[in-house]
Coordinates of C-alpha atoms (C1' of nucleotides) in Angstrom, one line a residue:
Chain A
X1 CA -65.7 14.9 -6.5
X2 CA -67.9 12.1 -5.7
X3 CA -66.8 8.7 -4.4
X4 CA -67.0 7.3 -7.8
X5 CA -65.2 4.4 -9.4
X6 CA -62.3 6.8 -10.3
X7 CA -59.1 4.9 -9.4
X8 CA -56.6 6.4 -7.0
X9 CA -53.6 6.2 -9.2
X10 CA -53.5 7.6 -12.7
X11 CA -54.5 4.6 -14.9
X12 CA -51.8 2.9 -16.9
X13 CA -52.9 -0.2 -18.8
X14 CA -50.9 -2.2 -21.4
X15 CA -51.4 -4.8 -24.0
X16 CA -48.7 -7.5 -24.0
X17 CA -48.9 -9.8 -27.0
X18 CA -46.4 -12.4 -27.8
X19 CA -45.3 -12.0 -31.4
X20 CA -45.7 -15.6 -32.5
X21 CA -48.4 -14.9 -35.0
X22 CA -50.9 -12.4 -36.2
X23 CA -53.1 -10.2 -33.9
X24 CA -55.9 -12.6 -33.3
X25 CA -59.4 -11.6 -32.6
X26 CA -59.2 -12.4 -28.9
X27 CA -56.0 -10.4 -28.5
X28 CA -57.7 -7.5 -30.4
X29 CA -60.5 -7.5 -27.8
X30 CA -58.1 -7.5 -24.9
X31 CA -56.3 -4.6 -26.6
X32 CA -59.5 -2.7 -27.1
X33 CA -60.6 -3.1 -23.5
X34 CA -57.2 -1.9 -22.2
X35 CA -57.3 1.0 -24.6
X36 CA -60.8 1.9 -23.8
X37 CA -60.2 1.7 -20.1
X38 CA -57.1 4.0 -20.3
X39 CA -58.9 6.5 -22.5
X40 CA -61.9 6.5 -20.3
X41 CA -59.9 7.5 -17.3
X42 CA -57.5 9.7 -19.3
X43 CA -54.7 7.4 -18.4
X44 CA -52.0 5.8 -20.5
X45 CA -52.2 2.7 -22.7
X46 CA -48.8 1.1 -23.3
X47 CA -47.7 -1.7 -25.7
X48 CA -45.2 -4.3 -24.7
X49 CA -44.1 -7.0 -27.1
X50 CA -43.4 -10.1 -25.2
X51 CA -40.6 -11.4 -27.3
X52 CA -39.0 -13.5 -24.6
X53 CA -39.2 -16.6 -26.8
X54 CA -36.7 -15.7 -29.3
X55 CA -37.2 -18.7 -31.3
X56 CA -40.9 -18.3 -32.0
X57 CA -40.9 -14.5 -32.1
X58 CA -40.7 -13.0 -35.6
X59 CA -40.4 -9.6 -37.1
X60 CA -43.4 -10.4 -39.3
X61 CA -45.6 -11.2 -36.3
X62 CA -44.6 -7.9 -34.7
X63 CA -45.4 -5.9 -37.7
X64 CA -48.7 -7.8 -38.1
X65 CA -49.7 -6.9 -34.5
X66 CA -48.7 -3.3 -34.8
X67 CA -50.5 -3.1 -38.1
X68 CA -53.6 -4.6 -36.7
X69 CA -53.7 -2.3 -33.8
X70 CA -53.3 0.8 -36.0
X71 CA -56.1 -0.5 -38.3
X72 CA -58.4 -0.8 -35.3
X73 CA -57.5 2.7 -34.2
X74 CA -55.9 1.4 -30.9
X75 CA -53.0 3.9 -30.6
X76 CA -50.5 3.3 -27.8
X77 CA -48.8 6.0 -25.7
X78 CA -45.0 6.3 -26.3
X79 CA -43.0 3.8 -28.2
X80 CA -43.6 0.1 -27.9
X81 CA -41.6 -1.9 -25.4
X82 CA -39.7 -5.1 -26.1
X83 CA -39.5 -7.5 -23.1
X84 CA -36.3 -8.9 -24.4
X85 CA -34.6 -5.5 -23.7
X86 CA -35.1 -6.1 -20.0
X87 CA -33.5 -9.4 -19.5
X88 CA -30.8 -8.2 -17.2
X89 CA -33.4 -6.3 -15.1
X90 CA -35.4 -9.5 -14.8
X91 CA -32.3 -11.5 -13.7
X92 CA -31.4 -8.7 -11.2
X93 CA -34.8 -9.0 -9.5
X94 CA -34.4 -12.8 -9.4
X95 CA -31.1 -12.5 -7.7
X96 CA -32.4 -10.0 -5.3
X97 CA -35.1 -12.4 -4.2
X98 CA -32.4 -15.0 -3.9
X99 CA -30.5 -12.8 -1.5
X100 CA -33.5 -12.1 0.5
X101 CA -34.3 -15.7 0.8
X102 CA -37.5 -15.4 -1.1
X103 CA -36.2 -17.6 -3.8
X104 CA -33.7 -20.4 -4.1
X105 CA -31.4 -22.2 -6.3
X106 CA -32.9 -25.5 -7.4
X107 CA -30.5 -28.2 -8.7
X108 CA -33.2 -30.8 -9.5
X109 CA -32.7 -32.5 -12.8
X110 CA -35.4 -33.2 -15.3
X111 CA -35.3 -36.8 -14.3
X112 CA -35.9 -36.1 -10.7
X113 CA -38.7 -33.8 -11.6
X114 CA -40.3 -36.6 -13.8
X115 CA -40.0 -39.0 -10.9
X116 CA -41.9 -36.7 -8.6
X117 CA -44.6 -36.3 -11.2
X118 CA -44.9 -40.0 -11.7
X119 CA -45.0 -40.7 -8.0
X120 CA -47.8 -38.1 -7.6
X121 CA -49.7 -39.7 -10.4
X122 CA -49.3 -43.2 -9.0
X123 CA -50.7 -42.0 -5.6
X124 CA -53.5 -40.1 -7.4
X125 CA -52.6 -36.8 -5.7
X126 CA -52.1 -33.5 -7.3
X127 CA -48.5 -32.9 -8.4
X128 CA -46.8 -30.0 -6.8
X129 CA -43.0 -29.6 -7.0
X130 CA -41.3 -30.4 -3.8
X131 CA -37.7 -29.3 -4.2
X132 CA -35.2 -30.6 -1.7
X133 CA -33.3 -27.4 -2.3
X134 CA -35.9 -25.0 -1.1
X135 CA -34.2 -24.6 2.3
X136 CA -30.6 -25.2 1.3
X137 CA -28.7 -22.0 1.3
X138 CA -25.3 -23.1 0.0
X139 CA -24.4 -23.0 -3.7
X140 CA -23.5 -26.2 -5.4
X141 CA -20.7 -24.9 -7.4
X142 CA -20.7 -25.5 -11.1
X143 CA -23.9 -27.5 -11.4
X144 CA -26.7 -26.1 -13.4
X145 CA -29.6 -24.6 -11.5
X146 CA -32.8 -22.7 -11.9
X147 CA -34.1 -20.0 -9.5
X148 CA -37.4 -20.9 -8.0
X149 CA -39.8 -18.8 -6.0
X150 CA -40.0 -19.8 -2.4
X151 CA -43.8 -19.6 -2.5
X152 CA -45.8 -19.2 0.7
X153 CA -47.3 -22.5 1.9
X154 CA -49.7 -21.3 4.5
X155 CA -52.7 -19.1 4.2
X156 CA -54.6 -17.9 1.2
X157 CA -54.3 -15.3 -1.4
X158 CA -57.3 -13.2 -2.4
X159 CA -57.7 -11.2 -5.6
X160 CA -60.5 -8.6 -6.0
X161 CA -60.8 -9.0 -9.7
X162 CA -62.7 -6.2 -11.4
X163 CA -64.5 -8.7 -13.7
X164 CA -64.4 -12.0 -11.8
X165 CA -65.1 -10.7 -8.4
X166 CA -63.3 -11.9 -5.3
X167 CA -61.3 -15.0 -6.0
X168 CA -59.5 -17.0 -3.3
X169 CA -56.8 -19.5 -3.7
X170 CA -55.1 -21.5 -1.0
X171 CA -51.4 -20.8 -1.0
X172 CA -50.6 -24.4 -0.9
X173 CA -51.9 -24.6 -4.4
X174 CA -49.1 -22.3 -5.6
X175 CA -46.0 -24.1 -6.4
X176 CA -42.4 -23.0 -6.4
X177 CA -42.4 -22.1 -10.0
X178 CA -39.3 -21.0 -11.8
X179 CA -38.1 -17.4 -12.0
X180 CA -34.9 -17.8 -13.9
X181 CA -34.1 -20.7 -16.2
X182 CA -30.8 -22.6 -16.0
X183 CA -29.6 -20.5 -19.0
X184 CA -30.2 -17.4 -17.0
X185 CA -33.3 -16.3 -19.0
X186 CA -36.4 -15.1 -17.2
X187 CA -39.6 -17.0 -17.4
X188 CA -42.8 -15.2 -18.4
X189 CA -44.0 -15.2 -14.9
X190 CA -41.1 -13.1 -13.7
X191 CA -40.8 -11.0 -16.7
X192 CA -44.4 -9.7 -16.7
X193 CA -44.4 -8.8 -13.1
X194 CA -41.1 -6.9 -13.4
X195 CA -42.1 -5.1 -16.6
X196 CA -45.5 -4.2 -15.3
X197 CA -44.0 -2.8 -12.3
X198 CA -41.3 -0.8 -14.1
X199 CA -43.8 0.5 -16.6
X200 CA -46.0 1.6 -13.8
X201 CA -48.9 -0.5 -14.9
X202 CA -51.9 0.0 -12.5
X203 CA -54.5 -2.2 -14.2
X204 CA -53.9 -5.6 -15.7
X205 CA -56.7 -6.4 -18.1
X206 CA -56.3 -9.7 -19.9
X207 CA -57.8 -13.0 -20.8
X208 CA -59.0 -15.1 -17.9
X209 CA -56.7 -17.9 -19.0
X210 CA -54.3 -15.9 -16.8
X211 CA -56.4 -15.8 -13.7
X212 CA -54.4 -18.6 -12.1
X213 CA -51.2 -16.9 -13.1
X214 CA -52.3 -13.8 -11.2
X215 CA -51.9 -15.6 -7.9
X216 CA -48.3 -16.7 -8.9
X217 CA -47.5 -13.2 -10.0
X218 CA -48.8 -11.7 -6.9
X219 CA -46.5 -13.9 -4.9
X220 CA -43.5 -12.1 -6.7
X221 CA -45.0 -8.8 -6.3
X222 CA -45.6 -9.2 -2.5
X223 CA -42.2 -10.7 -2.1
X224 CA -40.7 -7.5 -3.7
X225 CA -43.1 -5.3 -1.8
X226 CA -44.3 -3.6 -4.9
X227 CA -47.7 -2.0 -5.3
X228 CA -50.3 -4.5 -6.5
X229 CA -52.1 -3.8 -9.8
X230 CA -55.8 -4.0 -10.1
X231 CA -56.7 -7.2 -12.0
X232 CA -59.5 -7.7 -14.5
X233 CA -59.6 -11.0 -16.1
X234 CA -62.0 -10.9 -19.0
X235 CA -63.5 -14.2 -20.3
X236 CA -62.1 -15.7 -23.4
X237 CA -63.9 -15.7 -26.7
X238 CA -65.2 -19.1 -27.7
X239 CA -65.9 -20.7 -31.0
X240 CA -69.3 -21.8 -32.1
X241 CA -68.8 -25.1 -30.3
X242 CA -68.2 -23.3 -27.0
X243 CA -64.5 -24.1 -26.7
X244 CA -61.7 -21.6 -26.7
X245 CA -61.4 -19.9 -30.0
X246 CA -58.5 -21.5 -31.9
X247 CA -57.1 -22.3 -35.2
X248 CA -59.5 -25.1 -35.8
X249 CA -62.3 -22.6 -35.6
X250 CA -60.6 -20.7 -38.4
X251 CA -59.5 -18.2 -35.8
X252 CA -58.2 -15.4 -38.0
X253 CA -55.9 -12.5 -37.5
X254 CA -57.5 -9.1 -37.8
X255 CA -55.7 -8.8 -41.2
X256 CA -57.9 -11.5 -42.5
X257 CA -61.0 -9.6 -41.4
X258 CA -59.8 -6.7 -43.2
X259 CA -58.2 -8.1 -46.4
X260 CA -59.9 -11.5 -46.8
X261 CA -63.4 -10.8 -45.7
X262 CA -63.5 -7.1 -46.1
X263 CA -64.6 -5.8 -42.8
X264 CA -64.4 -2.2 -41.7
X265 CA -62.4 -1.5 -38.5
X266 CA -65.3 0.3 -36.8
X267 CA -67.5 -2.8 -37.3
X268 CA -64.9 -5.1 -35.9
X269 CA -64.3 -2.8 -33.0
X270 CA -68.0 -2.4 -32.3
X271 CA -68.6 -6.1 -32.5
X272 CA -65.7 -6.9 -30.2
X273 CA -66.9 -4.3 -27.7
X274 CA -70.3 -5.8 -27.6
X275 CA -68.9 -9.3 -27.1
X276 CA -69.0 -9.6 -23.4
X277 CA -69.8 -6.0 -22.6
X278 CA -73.1 -4.2 -22.9
X279 CA -74.6 -0.9 -22.3
X280 CA -78.3 -1.2 -22.0
X281 CA -79.9 -1.9 -25.3
X282 CA -77.3 -0.1 -27.3
X283 CA -75.9 -2.0 -30.3
X284 CA -74.3 0.6 -32.5
X285 CA -71.7 2.3 -30.4
X286 CA -69.2 4.9 -31.8
X287 CA -65.8 5.1 -30.5
X288 CA -66.4 8.2 -28.5
X289 CA -69.4 6.7 -26.8
X290 CA -67.4 3.6 -26.1
X291 CA -64.8 5.6 -24.3
X292 CA -67.4 7.5 -22.3
X293 CA -69.3 4.4 -21.4
X294 CA -66.7 1.7 -21.0
X295 CA -65.9 0.3 -17.6
X296 CA -64.9 -3.0 -16.1
X297 CA -68.0 -3.8 -13.9
X298 CA -70.1 -4.1 -17.0
X299 CA -67.9 -6.8 -18.6
X300 CA -69.7 -10.2 -18.3
X301 CA -68.2 -13.0 -16.5
X302 CA -69.2 -15.8 -18.8
X303 CA -67.3 -16.6 -22.0
X304 CA -69.1 -15.6 -25.2
X305 CA -69.2 -17.3 -28.5
X306 CA -68.0 -15.7 -31.7
X307 CA -71.0 -15.0 -33.9
X308 CA -69.8 -14.3 -37.5
X309 CA -73.4 -13.5 -38.7
X310 CA -73.7 -10.7 -36.3
X311 CA -70.2 -9.2 -37.1
X312 CA -71.3 -9.3 -40.8
X313 CA -74.6 -7.6 -40.1
X314 CA -72.8 -4.9 -38.1
X315 CA -70.3 -4.5 -40.9
X316 CA -73.2 -4.0 -43.4
X317 CA -74.5 -1.2 -41.1
X318 CA -71.2 0.5 -41.2
X319 CA -70.8 0.0 -44.9
X320 CA -74.2 1.6 -45.5
X321 CA -73.2 4.5 -43.5
X322 CA -69.7 4.9 -44.9
X323 CA -68.5 7.5 -47.2
X324 CA -68.8 6.5 -50.9
X325 CA -65.4 7.6 -51.9
X326 CA -63.9 5.7 -49.1
X327 CA -65.8 2.6 -50.0
X328 CA -64.8 3.0 -53.7
X329 CA -61.2 3.2 -52.7
X330 CA -61.4 0.1 -50.7
X331 CA -63.1 -1.8 -53.5
X332 CA -60.5 -0.5 -56.0
X333 CA -57.7 -1.5 -53.8
X334 CA -59.1 -5.0 -53.5
X335 CA -59.9 -5.4 -57.2
X336 CA -57.0 -3.4 -58.6
X337 CA -59.0 -0.7 -60.3
X338 CA -57.8 2.6 -61.7
X339 CA -58.9 6.3 -61.1
X340 CA -61.4 6.3 -63.9
X341 CA -63.1 3.2 -62.6
X342 CA -63.1 4.6 -59.1
X343 CA -65.1 7.5 -60.4
X344 CA -67.7 5.2 -61.8
X345 CA -67.6 3.2 -58.5
X346 CA -68.4 6.3 -56.5
X347 CA -71.3 7.0 -58.7
X348 CA -72.6 3.5 -58.3
X349 CA -71.9 3.3 -54.6
X350 CA -75.3 4.5 -53.2
X351 CA -76.9 1.7 -55.1
X352 CA -74.2 -0.9 -54.3
X353 CA -73.7 -0.4 -50.6
X354 CA -77.2 -1.3 -49.5
X355 CA -76.7 -4.7 -50.9
X356 CA -73.4 -5.7 -49.3
X357 CA -72.2 -6.6 -45.8
X358 CA -68.6 -6.8 -46.7
X359 CA -66.1 -5.1 -49.0
X360 CA -65.8 -8.4 -50.6
X361 CA -69.4 -8.6 -51.5
X362 CA -69.3 -5.0 -52.5
X363 CA -66.5 -5.7 -55.0
X364 CA -68.4 -8.6 -56.5
X365 CA -71.5 -6.6 -56.9
X366 CA -69.5 -4.0 -58.8
X367 CA -68.0 -6.4 -61.2
X368 CA -70.6 -6.0 -63.8
X369 CA -69.6 -2.3 -64.1
X370 CA -66.2 -3.2 -65.4
X371 CA -66.9 -6.3 -67.4
X372 CA -65.8 -6.1 -71.0
X373 CA -68.2 -7.2 -73.8
X374 CA -69.4 -9.7 -74.5
X375 CA -69.9 -10.1 -70.8
X376 CA -70.2 -13.4 -69.0
X377 CA -73.8 -14.5 -68.3
X378 CA -74.2 -16.9 -65.5
X379 CA -76.4 -19.9 -65.9
X380 CA -79.4 -18.6 -64.0
X381 CA -79.3 -15.4 -66.0
X382 CA -78.9 -17.1 -69.3
X383 CA -82.0 -19.1 -68.7
X384 CA -84.0 -15.9 -68.6
X385 CA -82.9 -15.0 -72.2
X386 CA -85.5 -16.9 -74.0
X387 CA -86.6 -16.1 -77.5
X388 CA -89.6 -14.2 -76.1
X389 CA -87.3 -12.3 -73.9
X390 CA -85.1 -11.5 -76.9
X391 CA -87.9 -9.9 -78.8
X392 CA -88.6 -7.8 -75.8
X393 CA -85.0 -6.9 -75.7
X394 CA -85.3 -5.8 -79.4
X395 CA -88.1 -3.5 -78.6
X396 CA -86.2 -2.1 -75.7
X397 CA -83.2 -1.6 -77.8
X398 CA -85.2 0.4 -80.2
X399 CA -86.8 2.7 -77.6
X400 CA -83.6 3.2 -75.7
X401 CA -81.8 4.1 -78.8
X402 CA -84.3 6.8 -79.5
X403 CA -83.7 8.5 -76.1
X404 CA -82.4 12.0 -76.3
X405 CA -81.1 12.4 -72.7
X406 CA -79.7 9.3 -71.1
X407 CA -81.0 10.0 -67.7
X408 CA -82.9 8.0 -65.1
X409 CA -86.3 9.6 -65.9
X410 CA -86.1 9.2 -69.7
X411 CA -84.8 5.6 -69.2
X412 CA -87.6 4.6 -67.0
X413 CA -90.2 6.1 -69.3
X414 CA -88.7 4.3 -72.3
X415 CA -88.7 0.9 -70.6
X416 CA -92.1 1.2 -69.1
X417 CA -93.4 2.2 -72.6
X418 CA -92.0 -1.0 -74.1
X419 CA -93.5 -3.2 -71.3
X420 CA -96.9 -1.5 -71.8
X421 CA -96.8 -1.8 -75.5
X422 CA -95.9 -5.5 -75.3
X423 CA -98.5 -6.1 -72.7
X424 CA -96.2 -7.5 -70.2
X425 CA -95.4 -6.5 -66.6
X426 CA -92.3 -4.5 -66.1
X427 CA -90.6 -7.5 -64.4
X428 CA -90.9 -9.6 -67.6
X429 CA -88.8 -7.0 -69.3
X430 CA -86.6 -5.9 -66.5
X431 CA -85.2 -9.4 -65.7
X432 CA -84.0 -10.2 -69.2
X433 CA -82.6 -6.7 -69.4
X434 CA -80.8 -7.3 -66.1
X435 CA -79.4 -10.5 -67.4
X436 CA -78.1 -8.9 -70.6
X437 CA -76.7 -5.9 -68.8
X438 CA -75.2 -7.5 -65.7
X439 CA -75.0 -11.2 -66.5
X440 CA -76.7 -11.8 -63.1
X441 CA -80.1 -12.4 -61.7
X442 CA -79.6 -9.7 -59.1
X443 CA -78.4 -6.2 -59.4
X444 CA -79.2 -2.7 -58.5
X445 CA -82.4 -1.2 -60.0
X446 CA -82.4 -1.7 -63.7
X447 CA -82.7 2.0 -64.5
X448 CA -79.7 2.8 -62.3
X449 CA -77.8 0.0 -64.1
X450 CA -78.7 1.6 -67.5
X451 CA -77.7 5.1 -66.3
X452 CA -74.4 3.9 -64.7
X453 CA -73.4 1.8 -67.8
X454 CA -74.2 4.7 -70.2
X455 CA -75.7 4.6 -73.6
X456 CA -73.0 2.9 -75.7
X457 CA -72.2 0.2 -73.2
X458 CA -75.9 -0.5 -72.4
X459 CA -77.0 -0.7 -76.0
X460 CA -73.9 -2.8 -76.9
X461 CA -74.6 -5.3 -74.1
X462 CA -78.2 -5.6 -75.2
X463 CA -77.1 -6.2 -78.8
X464 CA -74.8 -8.9 -77.6
X465 CA -77.7 -10.9 -76.3
X466 CA -80.1 -10.4 -79.2
X467 CA -78.7 -13.1 -81.4
X468 CA -79.5 -16.6 -80.2
X469 CA -76.6 -18.0 -78.2
X470 CA -75.2 -21.3 -79.2
Chain B
rG1 C1' -58.3 -35.7 -11.9
rG2 C1' -56.7 -31.1 -8.4
rC3 C1' -57.7 -25.9 -8.4
rC4 C1' -60.3 -21.7 -10.3
rC5 C1' -64.5 -19.5 -13.1
rC6 C1' -69.1 -19.5 -15.4
rA7 C1' -74.8 -20.6 -16.4
rU8 C1' -81.5 -15.5 -19.3
rC9 C1' -84.2 -17.0 -26.4
rG10 C1' -79.8 -20.9 -31.4
rU11 C1' -76.0 -16.5 -30.6
rC12 C1' -74.6 -11.5 -28.2
rU13 C1' -77.1 -9.4 -24.2
rA14 C1' -80.8 -6.1 -20.8
rG15 C1' -82.3 -7.4 -15.9
rC16 C1' -78.5 -5.5 -10.1
rG17 C1' -85.8 -8.6 -4.7
rG18 C1' -91.7 -6.6 -6.4
rU19 C1' -92.4 -2.2 -12.6
rC20 C1' -90.8 -9.7 -15.8
rU21 C1' -97.5 -12.5 -18.6
rA22 C1' -88.6 -11.3 -19.0
rG23 C1' -86.7 -6.2 -23.0
rG24 C1' -83.2 -5.3 -27.3
rA25 C1' -79.9 -7.1 -31.3
rC26 C1' -78.1 -11.0 -34.8
rG27 C1' -80.1 -15.2 -37.0
rC28 C1' -85.0 -17.6 -38.4
rU29 C1' -90.4 -17.2 -40.2
rG30 C1' -94.5 -14.3 -42.4
rC31 C1' -96.3 -9.7 -44.4
rC32 C1' -95.5 -4.7 -46.6
rC33 C1' -92.5 -1.8 -50.1
rU34 C1' -90.9 -3.5 -55.1
rU35 C1' -88.4 -4.6 -62.0
rU36 C1' -84.6 -8.7 -59.2
rC37 C1' -81.6 -8.8 -54.9
rA38 C1' -80.9 -5.8 -51.0
rC39 C1' -82.1 -1.7 -47.7
rG40 C1' -86.3 -0.1 -44.9
rG41 C1' -91.0 -0.9 -42.2
rC42 C1' -94.3 -4.3 -39.5
rA43 C1' -95.6 -8.9 -37.2
rG44 C1' -94.2 -13.7 -35.2
rA45 C1' -91.7 -18.2 -33.1
rA46 C1' -87.7 -18.4 -29.5
rA47 C1' -84.8 -18.2 -22.8
rC48 C1' -84.6 -17.4 -16.7
rA49 C1' -80.4 -25.5 -16.7
rC50 C1' -82.3 -28.5 -12.4
rG51 C1' -83.3 -29.1 -7.0
rG52 C1' -83.4 -27.2 -2.3
rG53 C1' -83.5 -23.0 0.8
rU54 C1' -83.9 -17.3 2.6
rU55 C1' -88.1 -13.9 1.9
rC56 C1' -94.6 -11.5 2.3
rG57 C1' -92.3 -11.9 -2.7
rA58 C1' -86.5 -14.7 -6.6
rG59 C1' -84.5 -14.5 -13.3
rU60 C1' -82.4 -11.4 -9.4
rC61 C1' -79.6 -13.7 -2.6
rC62 C1' -77.5 -18.7 -0.4
rC63 C1' -76.4 -24.1 -0.9
rG64 C1' -76.3 -28.4 -3.8
rU65 C1' -76.7 -31.1 -8.6
rU66 C1' -75.9 -31.0 -13.7
rG67 C1' -73.6 -28.8 -17.7
rG68 C1' -69.8 -25.7 -19.8
rG69 C1' -65.1 -23.4 -19.7
rG70 C1' -60.1 -22.1 -18.0
rU71 C1' -55.6 -23.8 -15.9
rC72 C1' -52.1 -27.3 -14.0
rA73 C1' -44.1 -26.6 -18.5
rC74 C1' -36.9 -24.5 -17.7
rC75 C1' -44.4 -21.6 -23.4
rA76 C1' -46.3 -17.1 -23.2

RNA sequence: GGCCCCAUCGUCUAGCGGUCUAGGACGCUGCCCUUUCACGGCAGAAACACGGGUUCGAGUCCCGUUGGGGUCACCA
């Protein structure tokens, strides 16, 4: 075995979303990176729902997150954990730190805190809590208190972050943050550390908005004498304007990418992977290749902007390479089509899928197949149906009607014959024909349209347009 | 504002001191294919933020400037 990057402990990563909304795109990427890292090193990928905030956490959000992860193919090992189940454990640790003198009971009121904050502001110096209770051992019976970490004030803390590199912070910057609230509930800072430790998490891969928190968390870990996890803080995904992706950018849940826009999970996964990570010039990367190639050192340090166009293009690629039946089922699901229609959809799919980048577009392009006569003709298409065009349609109608076998070859021969006989280029005939058959200016090849629609429907649609429209 | 992080085409990125007159992809433009629209093919415009160092040599290392971002709760 070489002195490779293989970690000493069996890798355990986790994704720890708070269930206050859908699985957003940034969270999905964090989950993907954690999953990939664990799979790459044959480790474990755990899922922990951070439902500490009982008010904001909902069952719907939990389901949406689990659903989104399954859709993306990010399976977690074992059952999912719920942070709220470990409250007593969190409190136990806080009290142990209290006994050891690594934490203290702070009886400061909100008002006193506000006063300190104001004073700091007035003197134009950074605010850092300075509790008079830090070195008072005795309990003040009855009065409400919080348990604060007695953070080190000397020296500095260094984190060798797998993505950010070596980051150093002066310990004086770290305040005596709260471990246990006055109602006895743990804060996030305490809960993550305890849970990660108890779950045996070796690698904490998360958004770099947590980088500052890492130093606080490390203070707890060191106080407890627990093994320190390896950190990797990946840059956040930004919106087109460069600011953190948020609701105002139309930040969507993965369910919206699936249901609303009609994205394929492999496309979203591929896009997310390439956002902030690269492997040479490779763009199309399968899941297996991703597992083989993924590692933290290649993750970029600068935030990247979400590029919808690129995602769409990637999705188009995956659509073109997707199985026709699968695509047809997806379209049917979206448009509420039945078995017979799916059959037609499958036949049409080879022609349809090169023209769509999303399932949504695919559905729309398939609409003409299921329209009932007389079909709607959009304005642009209607403009094509001039009287000259109609007489051409007449001739076409005649020739098509005489065809013995309604197959592509015969269809093409019949149409070309009409164009030649009328002395017009094929396009002159094909466009009005397209308008009559699909109601649109664009569609799959006209012979394919004819073949797909079948004799009766085709002839009928043409006939519908032969009389002048009012 | 304090602290922390970042900086190659519009965007995602390759580049880990010389092979860079900087490569790929999306997007954009043109051409080809063609019954439309796509797909596909070909071609093109498009970047090392700025200033100092270090070095024989810097996109690559160091410092500063500028710009951007993150974070500063009894939220997670």
